[in-house]
Short mmCIF file of C-alpha atoms in Angstrom, two decimals:
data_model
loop_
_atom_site.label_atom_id
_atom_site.label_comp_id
_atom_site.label_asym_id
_atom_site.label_seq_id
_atom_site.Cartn_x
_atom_site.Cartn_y
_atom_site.Cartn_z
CA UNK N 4 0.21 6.14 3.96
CA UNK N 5 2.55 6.63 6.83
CA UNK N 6 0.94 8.99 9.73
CA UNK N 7 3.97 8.85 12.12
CA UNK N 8 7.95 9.73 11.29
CA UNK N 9 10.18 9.11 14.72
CA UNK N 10 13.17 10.80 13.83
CA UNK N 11 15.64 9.62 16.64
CA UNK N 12 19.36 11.57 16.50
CA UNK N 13 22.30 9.14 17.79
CA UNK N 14 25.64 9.90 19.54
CA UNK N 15 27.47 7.06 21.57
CA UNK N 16 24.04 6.18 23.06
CA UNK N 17 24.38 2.18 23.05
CA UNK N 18 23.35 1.73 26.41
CA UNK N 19 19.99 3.78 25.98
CA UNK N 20 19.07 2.66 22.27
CA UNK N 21 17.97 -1.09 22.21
CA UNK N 22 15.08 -0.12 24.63
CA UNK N 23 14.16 3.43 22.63
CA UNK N 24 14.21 1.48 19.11
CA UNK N 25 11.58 -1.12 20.59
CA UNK N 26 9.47 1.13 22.44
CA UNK N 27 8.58 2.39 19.73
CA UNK N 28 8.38 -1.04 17.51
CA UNK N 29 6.20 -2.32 20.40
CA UNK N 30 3.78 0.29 19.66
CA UNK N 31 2.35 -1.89 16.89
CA UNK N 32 1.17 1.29 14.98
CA UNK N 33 1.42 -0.24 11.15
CA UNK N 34 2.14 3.26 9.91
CA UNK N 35 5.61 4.21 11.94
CA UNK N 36 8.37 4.64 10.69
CA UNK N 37 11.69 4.88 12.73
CA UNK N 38 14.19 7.22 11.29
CA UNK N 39 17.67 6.49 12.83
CA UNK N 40 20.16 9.24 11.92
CA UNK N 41 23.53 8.15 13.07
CA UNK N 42 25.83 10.94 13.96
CA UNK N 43 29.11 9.03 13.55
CA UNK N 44 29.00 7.25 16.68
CA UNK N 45 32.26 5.41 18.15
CA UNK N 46 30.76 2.92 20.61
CA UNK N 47 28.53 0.18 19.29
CA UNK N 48 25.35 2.18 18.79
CA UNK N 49 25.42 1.59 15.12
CA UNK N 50 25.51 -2.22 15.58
CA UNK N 51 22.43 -1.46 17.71
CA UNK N 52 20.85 0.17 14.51
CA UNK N 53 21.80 -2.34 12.25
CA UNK N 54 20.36 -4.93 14.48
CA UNK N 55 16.78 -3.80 13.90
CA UNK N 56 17.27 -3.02 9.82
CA UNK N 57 15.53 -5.93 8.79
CA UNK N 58 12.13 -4.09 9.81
CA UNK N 59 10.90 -2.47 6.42
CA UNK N 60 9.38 0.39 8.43
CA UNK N 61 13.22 1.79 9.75
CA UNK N 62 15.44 3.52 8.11
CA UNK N 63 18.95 3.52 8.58
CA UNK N 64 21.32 7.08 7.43
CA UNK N 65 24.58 7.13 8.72
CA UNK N 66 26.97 10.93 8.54
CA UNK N 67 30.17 10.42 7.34
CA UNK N 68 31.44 13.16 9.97
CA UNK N 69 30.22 14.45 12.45
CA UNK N 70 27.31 16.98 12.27
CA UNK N 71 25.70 17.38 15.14
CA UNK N 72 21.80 17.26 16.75
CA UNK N 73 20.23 20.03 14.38
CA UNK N 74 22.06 18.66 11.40
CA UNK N 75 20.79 15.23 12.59
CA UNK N 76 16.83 16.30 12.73
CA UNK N 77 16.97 17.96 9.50
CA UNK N 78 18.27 15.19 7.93
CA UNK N 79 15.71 13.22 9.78
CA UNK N 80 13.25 15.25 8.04
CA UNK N 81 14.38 15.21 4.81
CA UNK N 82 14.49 11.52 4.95
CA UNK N 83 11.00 10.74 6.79
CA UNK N 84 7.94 9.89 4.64
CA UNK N 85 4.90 10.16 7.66
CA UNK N 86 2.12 13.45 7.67
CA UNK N 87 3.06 14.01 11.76
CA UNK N 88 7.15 14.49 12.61
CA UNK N 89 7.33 12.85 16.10
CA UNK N 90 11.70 13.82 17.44
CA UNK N 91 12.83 11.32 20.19
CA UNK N 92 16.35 11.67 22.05
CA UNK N 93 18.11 8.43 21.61
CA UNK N 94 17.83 7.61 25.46
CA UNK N 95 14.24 7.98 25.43
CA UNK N 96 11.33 6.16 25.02
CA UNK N 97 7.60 5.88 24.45
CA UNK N 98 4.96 4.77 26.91
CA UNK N 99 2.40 1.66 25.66
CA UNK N 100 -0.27 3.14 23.85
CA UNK N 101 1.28 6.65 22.76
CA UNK N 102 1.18 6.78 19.62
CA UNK N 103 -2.46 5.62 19.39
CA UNK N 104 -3.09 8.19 22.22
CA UNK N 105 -1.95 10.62 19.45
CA UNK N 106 -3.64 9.16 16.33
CA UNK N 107 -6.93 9.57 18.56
CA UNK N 108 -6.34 13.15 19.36
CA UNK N 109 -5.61 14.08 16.02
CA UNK N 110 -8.74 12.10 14.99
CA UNK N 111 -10.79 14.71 17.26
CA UNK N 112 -9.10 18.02 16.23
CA UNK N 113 -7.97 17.48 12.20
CA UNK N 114 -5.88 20.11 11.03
#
């Protein structure tokens, strides 16, 4: 079972996405999954996406207009399949060792 859902909303954020996408791959947590919601983009931050869609654990949705940040999460959420919603803007990034930080934290205080 998943634990963790990144949901990650993208506008024109090619410069910024390469390094968000594999800060979170190179937390090496086997149950992540990266949900990129492309927000019609017109640079190349859909190549960027589509770049990293031979990983099993990301998912790929792409808007056919324009729709926005909220629009964007709730899609997100529709879409993701972990127990904990993590959001992360697109020019972000995770530290080493977050998401295990998390996992231990929520070992110590279940629901």
């Amino acid at each position: 079972m998943l634990l963790f859902s990144v949901i990650i909303p993208i506008y024109n954020s090619e410069k910024y996405l390469n390094k968000c996408i594999k800060s979170i791959i190179d937390q090496k947590h086997s149950r992540t999954e990266i949900v990129l919601i492309d927000d019609c983009s017109t640079d190349g931050s859909l190549d960027v996406c589509n770049s990293f869609k031979s990983n099993p654990l990301i998912n790929i949705i792409r808007h056919k207009k324009n729709l926005g940040v909220a629009k964007s999460r709730n899609d997100g959420i529709l879409a993701s399949k972990g127990k904990y919603i993590l959001f992360l803007d697109s020019d972000d990034w995770l530290y080493e060792g977050c998401l295990r930080g998390i996992e231990k934290l929520i070992e110590k205080k279940p629901e």
